[in-house]
Short mmCIF file of N, CA and C in Angstrom, two decimals:
data_model
loop_
_atom_site.label_atom_id
_atom_site.label_comp_id
_atom_site.label_asym_id
_atom_site.label_seq_id
_atom_site.Cartn_x
_atom_site.Cartn_y
_atom_site.Cartn_z
N UNK A 1 97.25 80.64 105.09
CA UNK A 1 97.32 81.89 104.36
C UNK A 1 97.38 83.01 105.41
N UNK A 2 98.24 83.95 105.15
CA UNK A 2 98.38 85.08 106.09
C UNK A 2 97.11 85.99 105.97
N UNK A 3 96.96 86.83 107.01
CA UNK A 3 95.87 87.75 107.05
C UNK A 3 95.96 88.82 105.97
N UNK A 4 97.18 89.02 105.45
CA UNK A 4 97.41 90.08 104.46
C UNK A 4 97.30 89.53 103.05
N UNK A 5 97.49 88.23 102.85
CA UNK A 5 97.46 87.64 101.50
C UNK A 5 96.26 87.99 100.66
N UNK A 6 95.04 87.93 101.22
CA UNK A 6 93.87 88.26 100.37
C UNK A 6 93.94 89.71 99.88
N UNK A 7 94.38 90.61 100.75
CA UNK A 7 94.51 92.02 100.32
C UNK A 7 95.56 92.18 99.26
N UNK A 8 96.65 91.50 99.39
CA UNK A 8 97.71 91.55 98.35
C UNK A 8 97.12 91.11 97.01
N UNK A 9 96.35 90.04 97.02
CA UNK A 9 95.78 89.54 95.79
C UNK A 9 94.81 90.55 95.23
N UNK A 10 93.99 91.16 96.06
CA UNK A 10 93.02 92.14 95.55
C UNK A 10 93.73 93.40 95.01
N UNK A 11 94.79 93.82 95.66
CA UNK A 11 95.53 95.01 95.13
C UNK A 11 96.31 94.65 93.92
N UNK A 12 96.75 93.44 93.79
CA UNK A 12 97.38 93.00 92.53
C UNK A 12 96.38 93.04 91.40
N UNK A 13 95.18 92.55 91.69
CA UNK A 13 94.06 92.58 90.74
C UNK A 13 93.78 94.04 90.35
N UNK A 14 93.68 94.90 91.35
CA UNK A 14 93.33 96.27 91.11
C UNK A 14 94.36 96.97 90.19
N UNK A 15 95.65 96.71 90.43
CA UNK A 15 96.71 97.29 89.62
C UNK A 15 96.58 96.79 88.18
N UNK A 16 96.35 95.49 88.05
CA UNK A 16 96.16 94.88 86.71
C UNK A 16 94.99 95.47 86.00
N UNK A 17 93.82 95.60 86.72
CA UNK A 17 92.60 96.12 86.13
C UNK A 17 92.75 97.59 85.70
N UNK A 18 93.43 98.34 86.55
CA UNK A 18 93.66 99.76 86.19
C UNK A 18 94.51 99.85 84.92
N UNK A 19 95.58 99.07 84.84
CA UNK A 19 96.42 99.10 83.67
C UNK A 19 95.65 98.67 82.41
N UNK A 20 94.83 97.67 82.53
CA UNK A 20 94.02 97.19 81.40
C UNK A 20 93.08 98.29 80.96
N UNK A 21 92.43 98.92 81.90
CA UNK A 21 91.43 99.99 81.56
C UNK A 21 92.11 101.17 80.91
N UNK A 22 93.23 101.62 81.48
CA UNK A 22 93.91 102.77 80.92
C UNK A 22 94.38 102.47 79.48
N UNK A 23 94.79 101.24 79.20
CA UNK A 23 95.18 100.91 77.83
C UNK A 23 93.98 101.01 76.90
N UNK A 24 92.81 100.49 77.32
CA UNK A 24 91.64 100.50 76.47
C UNK A 24 91.12 101.93 76.28
N UNK A 25 91.42 102.81 77.19
CA UNK A 25 90.96 104.19 77.09
C UNK A 25 91.66 104.90 75.93
N UNK A 26 92.68 104.32 75.35
CA UNK A 26 93.28 104.89 74.16
C UNK A 26 92.23 104.89 73.02
N UNK A 27 91.19 104.09 73.18
CA UNK A 27 90.16 104.00 72.14
C UNK A 27 89.24 105.22 72.04
N UNK A 28 89.31 106.11 73.01
CA UNK A 28 88.51 107.34 72.95
C UNK A 28 89.10 108.21 71.87
N UNK A 29 88.29 108.66 70.94
CA UNK A 29 88.73 109.62 69.94
C UNK A 29 88.71 111.00 70.65
N UNK A 30 89.86 111.62 70.78
CA UNK A 30 89.96 112.90 71.47
C UNK A 30 89.03 113.98 70.93
N UNK A 31 88.70 113.92 69.60
CA UNK A 31 87.86 114.92 69.01
C UNK A 31 86.37 114.50 69.09
N UNK A 32 86.06 113.30 68.62
CA UNK A 32 84.67 112.86 68.61
C UNK A 32 84.10 112.62 70.01
N UNK A 33 84.96 112.15 70.93
CA UNK A 33 84.48 111.75 72.27
C UNK A 33 85.11 112.62 73.36
N UNK A 34 85.30 113.90 73.06
CA UNK A 34 86.03 114.78 73.99
C UNK A 34 85.35 114.84 75.36
N UNK A 35 84.04 115.02 75.39
CA UNK A 35 83.34 115.12 76.68
C UNK A 35 83.33 113.79 77.45
N UNK A 36 83.10 112.71 76.71
CA UNK A 36 83.06 111.37 77.35
C UNK A 36 84.46 111.03 77.88
N UNK A 37 85.47 111.34 77.07
CA UNK A 37 86.85 111.06 77.43
C UNK A 37 87.21 111.85 78.73
N UNK A 38 86.82 113.13 78.76
CA UNK A 38 87.08 113.95 79.95
C UNK A 38 86.34 113.37 81.16
N UNK A 39 85.11 112.92 81.02
CA UNK A 39 84.38 112.33 82.13
C UNK A 39 85.08 111.09 82.61
N UNK A 40 85.51 110.24 81.71
CA UNK A 40 86.23 109.00 82.06
C UNK A 40 87.55 109.34 82.82
N UNK A 41 88.28 110.29 82.28
CA UNK A 41 89.53 110.67 82.98
C UNK A 41 89.27 111.22 84.37
N UNK A 42 88.21 112.01 84.50
CA UNK A 42 87.87 112.58 85.83
C UNK A 42 87.43 111.46 86.82
N UNK A 43 86.70 110.50 86.31
CA UNK A 43 86.30 109.37 87.21
C UNK A 43 87.52 108.62 87.72
N UNK A 44 88.45 108.27 86.85
CA UNK A 44 89.59 107.51 87.28
C UNK A 44 90.57 108.40 88.06
N UNK A 45 90.62 109.70 87.73
CA UNK A 45 91.44 110.61 88.53
C UNK A 45 90.87 110.72 89.92
N UNK A 46 89.60 110.71 90.07
CA UNK A 46 88.94 110.67 91.39
C UNK A 46 89.42 109.50 92.22
N UNK A 47 89.56 108.32 91.56
CA UNK A 47 90.02 107.15 92.36
C UNK A 47 91.45 107.37 92.77
N UNK A 48 92.25 107.98 91.88
CA UNK A 48 93.64 108.30 92.28
C UNK A 48 93.72 109.23 93.46
N UNK A 49 92.93 110.32 93.41
CA UNK A 49 92.92 111.30 94.50
C UNK A 49 92.50 110.64 95.81
N UNK A 50 91.45 109.87 95.77
CA UNK A 50 91.01 109.16 97.01
C UNK A 50 92.06 108.22 97.47
N UNK A 51 92.75 107.51 96.55
CA UNK A 51 93.85 106.66 96.98
C UNK A 51 94.93 107.44 97.72
N UNK A 52 95.23 108.63 97.25
CA UNK A 52 96.27 109.43 97.92
C UNK A 52 95.79 109.93 99.28
N UNK A 53 94.55 110.30 99.33
CA UNK A 53 93.98 110.76 100.65
C UNK A 53 94.04 109.61 101.65
N UNK A 54 93.63 108.41 101.22
CA UNK A 54 93.64 107.29 102.17
C UNK A 54 95.04 106.80 102.46
N UNK A 55 95.95 106.96 101.57
CA UNK A 55 97.39 106.61 101.88
C UNK A 55 97.84 107.48 103.00
N UNK A 56 97.50 108.74 103.02
CA UNK A 56 97.87 109.61 104.15
C UNK A 56 97.17 109.15 105.42
N UNK A 57 95.91 108.77 105.33
CA UNK A 57 95.21 108.28 106.52
C UNK A 57 95.88 107.03 107.05
N UNK A 58 96.27 106.14 106.16
CA UNK A 58 96.86 104.86 106.60
C UNK A 58 98.19 105.07 107.31
N UNK A 59 98.96 106.07 106.89
CA UNK A 59 100.28 106.29 107.45
C UNK A 59 100.34 107.40 108.43
N UNK A 60 99.26 108.10 108.67
CA UNK A 60 99.26 109.22 109.59
C UNK A 60 99.91 110.47 109.02
N UNK A 61 100.03 110.50 107.71
CA UNK A 61 100.64 111.64 107.03
C UNK A 61 99.60 112.65 106.58
N UNK A 62 100.11 113.65 105.90
CA UNK A 62 99.25 114.69 105.34
C UNK A 62 99.06 114.48 103.83
N UNK A 63 97.93 114.86 103.32
CA UNK A 63 97.76 114.83 101.87
C UNK A 63 97.55 116.30 101.39
N UNK A 64 97.59 116.46 100.11
CA UNK A 64 97.58 117.80 99.51
C UNK A 64 96.26 118.19 98.86
N UNK A 65 95.19 117.42 99.18
CA UNK A 65 93.92 117.59 98.47
C UNK A 65 92.89 118.26 99.41
N UNK A 66 92.13 119.15 98.78
CA UNK A 66 91.02 119.83 99.46
C UNK A 66 89.66 119.32 99.00
N UNK A 67 89.70 118.49 98.00
CA UNK A 67 88.47 117.86 97.46
C UNK A 67 88.85 116.46 97.01
N UNK A 68 87.81 115.72 96.56
CA UNK A 68 88.08 114.33 96.17
C UNK A 68 88.38 114.20 94.67
N UNK A 69 88.69 115.34 94.04
CA UNK A 69 89.17 115.32 92.66
C UNK A 69 89.93 116.60 92.43
N UNK A 70 90.65 116.66 91.35
CA UNK A 70 91.42 117.88 91.02
C UNK A 70 90.56 118.77 90.11
N UNK A 71 90.83 120.06 90.07
CA UNK A 71 90.00 120.96 89.22
C UNK A 71 89.99 120.56 87.74
N UNK A 72 91.15 120.14 87.27
CA UNK A 72 91.27 119.82 85.84
C UNK A 72 91.55 118.26 85.69
N UNK A 73 91.03 117.74 84.61
CA UNK A 73 91.33 116.34 84.27
C UNK A 73 92.75 116.22 83.81
N UNK A 74 93.47 115.22 84.25
CA UNK A 74 94.84 114.99 83.79
C UNK A 74 94.82 114.40 82.35
N UNK A 75 95.97 114.38 81.74
CA UNK A 75 96.08 113.69 80.45
C UNK A 75 96.03 112.18 80.74
N UNK A 76 95.72 111.37 79.77
CA UNK A 76 95.71 109.95 79.95
C UNK A 76 97.08 109.45 80.40
N UNK A 77 98.10 109.95 79.80
CA UNK A 77 99.47 109.51 80.17
C UNK A 77 99.85 109.90 81.59
N UNK A 78 99.50 111.14 82.01
CA UNK A 78 99.73 111.53 83.40
C UNK A 78 98.97 110.70 84.41
N UNK A 79 97.71 110.38 84.04
CA UNK A 79 96.86 109.54 84.88
C UNK A 79 97.45 108.14 84.99
N UNK A 80 97.90 107.62 83.84
CA UNK A 80 98.50 106.29 83.84
C UNK A 80 99.73 106.25 84.79
N UNK A 81 100.56 107.24 84.69
CA UNK A 81 101.75 107.32 85.51
C UNK A 81 101.38 107.42 87.00
N UNK A 82 100.41 108.25 87.34
CA UNK A 82 99.98 108.45 88.69
C UNK A 82 99.34 107.23 89.30
N UNK A 83 98.42 106.60 88.53
CA UNK A 83 97.72 105.40 89.02
C UNK A 83 98.69 104.23 89.19
N UNK A 84 99.59 104.12 88.29
CA UNK A 84 100.58 103.04 88.36
C UNK A 84 101.44 103.18 89.62
N UNK A 85 101.90 104.40 89.86
CA UNK A 85 102.68 104.68 91.07
C UNK A 85 101.88 104.43 92.34
N UNK A 86 100.61 104.83 92.31
CA UNK A 86 99.74 104.62 93.48
C UNK A 86 99.51 103.14 93.71
N UNK A 87 99.26 102.39 92.65
CA UNK A 87 99.05 100.97 92.78
C UNK A 87 100.30 100.29 93.38
N UNK A 88 101.44 100.72 92.90
CA UNK A 88 102.69 100.17 93.42
C UNK A 88 102.92 100.53 94.87
N UNK A 89 102.56 101.76 95.23
CA UNK A 89 102.66 102.18 96.67
C UNK A 89 101.84 101.25 97.53
N UNK A 90 100.59 100.97 97.13
CA UNK A 90 99.73 100.12 97.98
C UNK A 90 100.27 98.70 98.05
N UNK A 91 100.83 98.18 96.97
CA UNK A 91 101.41 96.80 97.01
C UNK A 91 102.58 96.80 97.99
N UNK A 92 103.42 97.86 97.94
CA UNK A 92 104.54 97.95 98.88
C UNK A 92 104.07 98.10 100.32
N UNK A 93 103.02 98.89 100.50
CA UNK A 93 102.44 99.11 101.83
C UNK A 93 102.05 97.76 102.42
N UNK A 94 101.41 96.92 101.62
CA UNK A 94 100.97 95.60 102.09
C UNK A 94 102.16 94.70 102.43
N UNK A 95 103.34 95.03 101.96
CA UNK A 95 104.53 94.26 102.33
C UNK A 95 105.03 94.64 103.72
N UNK A 96 104.67 95.83 104.19
CA UNK A 96 105.19 96.24 105.50
C UNK A 96 104.17 96.34 106.64
N UNK A 97 102.87 96.45 106.28
CA UNK A 97 101.87 96.52 107.29
C UNK A 97 101.69 95.15 108.00
N UNK A 98 101.45 95.20 109.29
CA UNK A 98 101.27 93.91 110.03
C UNK A 98 99.79 93.61 110.16
N UNK A 99 99.46 92.35 110.41
CA UNK A 99 98.04 91.99 110.66
C UNK A 99 97.42 92.82 111.81
N UNK A 100 98.24 93.07 112.81
CA UNK A 100 97.73 93.85 113.97
C UNK A 100 97.39 95.27 113.53
N UNK A 101 98.24 95.86 112.71
CA UNK A 101 98.00 97.21 112.23
C UNK A 101 96.77 97.25 111.36
N UNK A 102 96.50 96.20 110.57
CA UNK A 102 95.31 96.18 109.72
C UNK A 102 94.03 96.35 110.53
N UNK A 103 94.07 95.81 111.77
CA UNK A 103 92.82 95.87 112.58
C UNK A 103 92.74 97.08 113.51
N UNK A 104 93.78 97.91 113.47
CA UNK A 104 93.73 99.13 114.28
C UNK A 104 92.81 100.16 113.59
N UNK A 105 91.98 100.83 114.44
CA UNK A 105 91.11 101.90 113.96
C UNK A 105 91.93 103.20 113.84
N UNK A 106 91.64 103.91 112.79
CA UNK A 106 92.33 105.19 112.52
C UNK A 106 91.28 106.28 112.37
N UNK A 107 91.42 107.39 113.11
CA UNK A 107 90.55 108.52 112.95
C UNK A 107 91.13 109.45 111.89
N UNK A 108 90.23 110.09 111.13
CA UNK A 108 90.69 111.00 110.07
C UNK A 108 89.62 111.98 109.77
N UNK A 109 89.94 112.94 108.89
CA UNK A 109 88.99 113.95 108.47
C UNK A 109 88.83 113.84 106.97
N UNK A 110 87.59 113.73 106.50
CA UNK A 110 87.29 113.73 105.08
C UNK A 110 87.52 115.11 104.49
N UNK A 111 87.62 115.24 103.16
CA UNK A 111 87.88 116.53 102.54
C UNK A 111 86.72 117.51 102.76
N UNK A 112 85.52 116.98 103.08
CA UNK A 112 84.41 117.91 103.34
C UNK A 112 84.35 118.36 104.79
N UNK A 113 85.36 117.93 105.60
CA UNK A 113 85.42 118.33 106.99
C UNK A 113 84.81 117.38 107.95
N UNK A 114 84.03 116.40 107.49
CA UNK A 114 83.46 115.40 108.40
C UNK A 114 84.53 114.51 108.91
N UNK A 115 84.36 114.01 110.13
CA UNK A 115 85.30 113.11 110.73
C UNK A 115 84.90 111.65 110.43
N UNK A 116 85.89 110.80 110.36
CA UNK A 116 85.64 109.38 110.13
C UNK A 116 86.57 108.55 110.92
N UNK A 117 86.25 107.29 111.01
CA UNK A 117 87.08 106.29 111.69
C UNK A 117 86.87 104.95 111.02
N UNK A 118 87.95 104.34 110.62
CA UNK A 118 87.89 103.02 109.98
C UNK A 118 89.14 102.24 110.36
N UNK A 119 89.07 100.94 110.33
CA UNK A 119 90.34 100.15 110.51
C UNK A 119 91.08 100.27 109.18
N UNK A 120 92.39 99.98 109.22
CA UNK A 120 93.16 99.99 108.00
C UNK A 120 92.63 98.95 107.02
N UNK A 121 92.21 97.81 107.49
CA UNK A 121 91.66 96.78 106.65
C UNK A 121 90.40 97.30 105.92
N UNK A 122 89.54 98.03 106.67
CA UNK A 122 88.31 98.61 106.08
C UNK A 122 88.70 99.65 105.01
N UNK A 123 89.73 100.49 105.31
CA UNK A 123 90.14 101.46 104.32
C UNK A 123 90.60 100.78 103.05
N UNK A 124 91.44 99.78 103.19
CA UNK A 124 91.98 99.08 102.00
C UNK A 124 90.85 98.38 101.22
N UNK A 125 89.93 97.79 101.94
CA UNK A 125 88.79 97.14 101.26
C UNK A 125 87.97 98.22 100.54
N UNK A 126 87.73 99.32 101.15
CA UNK A 126 87.02 100.43 100.52
C UNK A 126 87.67 100.83 99.21
N UNK A 127 89.01 100.92 99.21
CA UNK A 127 89.68 101.42 98.03
C UNK A 127 89.58 100.42 96.85
N UNK A 128 89.60 99.18 97.10
CA UNK A 128 89.41 98.14 96.05
C UNK A 128 87.99 98.25 95.47
N UNK A 129 87.00 98.32 96.35
CA UNK A 129 85.63 98.41 95.90
C UNK A 129 85.38 99.73 95.17
N UNK A 130 85.89 100.81 95.75
CA UNK A 130 85.72 102.15 95.17
C UNK A 130 86.25 102.21 93.75
N UNK A 131 87.44 101.73 93.55
CA UNK A 131 88.03 101.83 92.20
C UNK A 131 87.29 100.94 91.20
N UNK A 132 86.83 99.78 91.67
CA UNK A 132 86.04 98.92 90.79
C UNK A 132 84.74 99.56 90.40
N UNK A 133 84.10 100.25 91.29
CA UNK A 133 82.85 100.95 91.01
C UNK A 133 83.08 102.00 89.91
N UNK A 134 84.13 102.76 90.03
CA UNK A 134 84.37 103.83 89.06
C UNK A 134 84.89 103.30 87.76
N UNK A 135 85.67 102.20 87.74
CA UNK A 135 86.01 101.59 86.46
C UNK A 135 84.73 101.12 85.80
N UNK A 136 83.77 100.66 86.54
CA UNK A 136 82.47 100.27 85.93
C UNK A 136 81.77 101.44 85.31
N UNK A 137 81.82 102.59 85.93
CA UNK A 137 81.24 103.79 85.31
C UNK A 137 81.96 104.14 84.02
N UNK A 138 83.24 104.03 83.99
CA UNK A 138 84.00 104.29 82.79
C UNK A 138 83.67 103.29 81.72
N UNK A 139 83.54 102.06 82.14
CA UNK A 139 83.17 100.97 81.22
C UNK A 139 81.85 101.23 80.56
N UNK A 140 80.91 101.77 81.30
CA UNK A 140 79.57 102.09 80.72
C UNK A 140 79.71 103.18 79.65
N UNK A 141 80.52 104.18 79.91
CA UNK A 141 80.78 105.22 78.93
C UNK A 141 81.40 104.62 77.70
N UNK A 142 82.38 103.79 77.84
CA UNK A 142 83.10 103.20 76.75
C UNK A 142 82.16 102.29 75.95
N UNK A 143 81.34 101.55 76.64
CA UNK A 143 80.38 100.63 75.99
C UNK A 143 79.41 101.43 75.12
N UNK A 144 78.95 102.54 75.58
CA UNK A 144 78.01 103.35 74.81
C UNK A 144 78.67 103.92 73.52
N UNK A 145 79.97 104.01 73.56
CA UNK A 145 80.71 104.52 72.38
C UNK A 145 81.29 103.38 71.55
N UNK A 146 80.92 102.15 71.90
CA UNK A 146 81.40 100.95 71.23
C UNK A 146 82.92 100.80 71.28
N UNK A 147 83.54 101.27 72.35
CA UNK A 147 84.96 101.09 72.60
C UNK A 147 85.13 99.75 73.29
N UNK A 148 86.01 98.93 72.77
CA UNK A 148 86.23 97.61 73.36
C UNK A 148 86.70 97.72 74.79
N UNK A 149 86.03 96.97 75.67
CA UNK A 149 86.36 96.99 77.09
C UNK A 149 87.35 95.90 77.46
N UNK A 150 88.11 96.13 78.49
CA UNK A 150 88.95 95.03 79.03
C UNK A 150 88.03 94.08 79.77
N UNK A 151 88.52 92.83 79.91
CA UNK A 151 87.78 91.86 80.65
C UNK A 151 88.20 91.99 82.11
N UNK A 152 87.59 92.96 82.78
CA UNK A 152 87.98 93.39 84.11
C UNK A 152 87.29 92.56 85.19
N UNK A 153 87.76 91.31 85.34
CA UNK A 153 87.20 90.47 86.41
C UNK A 153 88.31 89.86 87.22
N UNK A 154 88.02 89.61 88.48
CA UNK A 154 88.98 88.99 89.39
C UNK A 154 89.32 87.59 88.85
N UNK A 155 88.33 86.84 88.35
CA UNK A 155 88.58 85.51 87.86
C UNK A 155 89.56 85.51 86.72
N UNK A 156 89.43 86.45 85.76
CA UNK A 156 90.35 86.53 84.63
C UNK A 156 91.75 86.85 85.17
N UNK A 157 91.82 87.75 86.12
CA UNK A 157 93.12 88.11 86.71
C UNK A 157 93.78 86.86 87.31
N UNK A 158 93.01 86.12 88.11
CA UNK A 158 93.59 84.92 88.73
C UNK A 158 94.10 83.93 87.70
N UNK A 159 93.34 83.74 86.66
CA UNK A 159 93.73 82.77 85.66
C UNK A 159 94.90 83.24 84.81
N UNK A 160 95.04 84.55 84.66
CA UNK A 160 96.18 85.08 83.90
C UNK A 160 97.44 85.06 84.77
N UNK A 161 97.31 85.36 86.04
CA UNK A 161 98.48 85.43 86.91
C UNK A 161 98.84 84.08 87.50
N UNK A 162 97.92 83.15 87.51
CA UNK A 162 98.16 81.81 88.01
C UNK A 162 97.57 80.82 87.02
N UNK A 163 98.23 80.65 85.88
CA UNK A 163 97.68 79.84 84.78
C UNK A 163 97.37 78.40 85.20
N UNK A 164 98.03 77.91 86.23
CA UNK A 164 97.74 76.53 86.63
C UNK A 164 96.31 76.39 87.11
N UNK A 165 95.69 77.42 87.59
CA UNK A 165 94.28 77.41 87.99
C UNK A 165 93.38 77.06 86.81
N UNK A 166 93.73 77.65 85.67
CA UNK A 166 92.92 77.42 84.46
C UNK A 166 93.07 75.96 83.96
N UNK A 167 94.31 75.49 83.93
CA UNK A 167 94.61 74.18 83.43
C UNK A 167 93.91 73.14 84.36
N UNK A 168 94.04 73.27 85.64
CA UNK A 168 93.43 72.30 86.59
C UNK A 168 91.90 72.38 86.42
N UNK A 169 91.35 73.57 86.28
CA UNK A 169 89.90 73.68 86.14
C UNK A 169 89.45 73.04 84.81
N UNK A 170 90.16 73.26 83.74
CA UNK A 170 89.83 72.63 82.44
C UNK A 170 89.91 71.12 82.58
N UNK A 171 90.95 70.60 83.21
CA UNK A 171 91.06 69.15 83.37
C UNK A 171 89.91 68.61 84.20
N UNK A 172 89.55 69.31 85.26
CA UNK A 172 88.42 68.90 86.11
C UNK A 172 87.11 68.89 85.33
N UNK A 173 86.91 69.93 84.48
CA UNK A 173 85.70 70.01 83.74
C UNK A 173 85.62 68.94 82.66
N UNK A 174 86.77 68.61 82.08
CA UNK A 174 86.80 67.63 80.97
C UNK A 174 86.73 66.19 81.43
N UNK A 175 86.81 65.91 82.70
CA UNK A 175 86.72 64.50 83.05
C UNK A 175 87.06 64.27 84.49
N UNK A 176 87.20 65.31 85.27
CA UNK A 176 87.52 65.11 86.67
C UNK A 176 86.37 64.39 87.38
N UNK A 177 86.69 63.70 88.41
CA UNK A 177 85.64 62.96 89.15
C UNK A 177 84.86 63.90 90.08
N UNK A 178 83.63 63.59 90.26
CA UNK A 178 82.76 64.44 91.13
C UNK A 178 83.19 64.30 92.57
N UNK A 179 83.01 65.38 93.32
CA UNK A 179 83.31 65.34 94.75
C UNK A 179 84.76 65.71 95.08
N UNK A 180 85.60 65.84 94.06
CA UNK A 180 86.98 66.25 94.28
C UNK A 180 87.12 67.72 93.95
N UNK A 181 88.04 68.40 94.61
CA UNK A 181 88.26 69.82 94.38
C UNK A 181 89.03 69.97 93.06
N UNK A 182 88.40 70.58 92.04
CA UNK A 182 89.05 70.71 90.73
C UNK A 182 90.24 71.70 90.76
N UNK A 183 90.41 72.45 91.85
CA UNK A 183 91.52 73.37 91.93
C UNK A 183 92.77 72.77 92.55
N UNK A 184 92.70 71.53 92.86
CA UNK A 184 93.89 70.86 93.50
C UNK A 184 94.38 69.82 92.50
N UNK A 185 95.58 70.04 92.02
CA UNK A 185 96.19 69.05 91.09
C UNK A 185 96.56 67.80 91.89
N UNK A 186 96.35 66.66 91.27
CA UNK A 186 96.67 65.40 91.96
C UNK A 186 97.87 64.75 91.33
#
């Protein structure tokens, strides 16, 4: 397995999870849940803004943000468009970055003016964890409003995108012999 393959899988998961969450956010009633909906949009917009800031850090470019969120919450459709494009950008980035570049340290300035330094691999790992954390916050809001949540887990993603994992696991559970790897078809 290449050094980049695990990151590709994680960013594939992240794109899938973002899309699932944005779809379920349609369940917010714009009138009854206006404040909660706005909070949820701002949380996910924050992940988008941070993604854009770190994309600039990763490439040595400039970003257009002075803070880690925008003054106004975007519409759900605008956020969906922006996050989808951002997720695609990161998947494409992982197609061109080399393993050597992943381990290079990059110096940058945070929006609050503090300086930072991380490897590209650390930045990418941060972004996956960061977005998961904030989807969890949105999930808590949705749960309190009894809005159905997506099943936002890496295991579900793997089994949906690689159905053979589920089949082999089921076969192993139903009668596979002990001591053998249930993820390897024989």
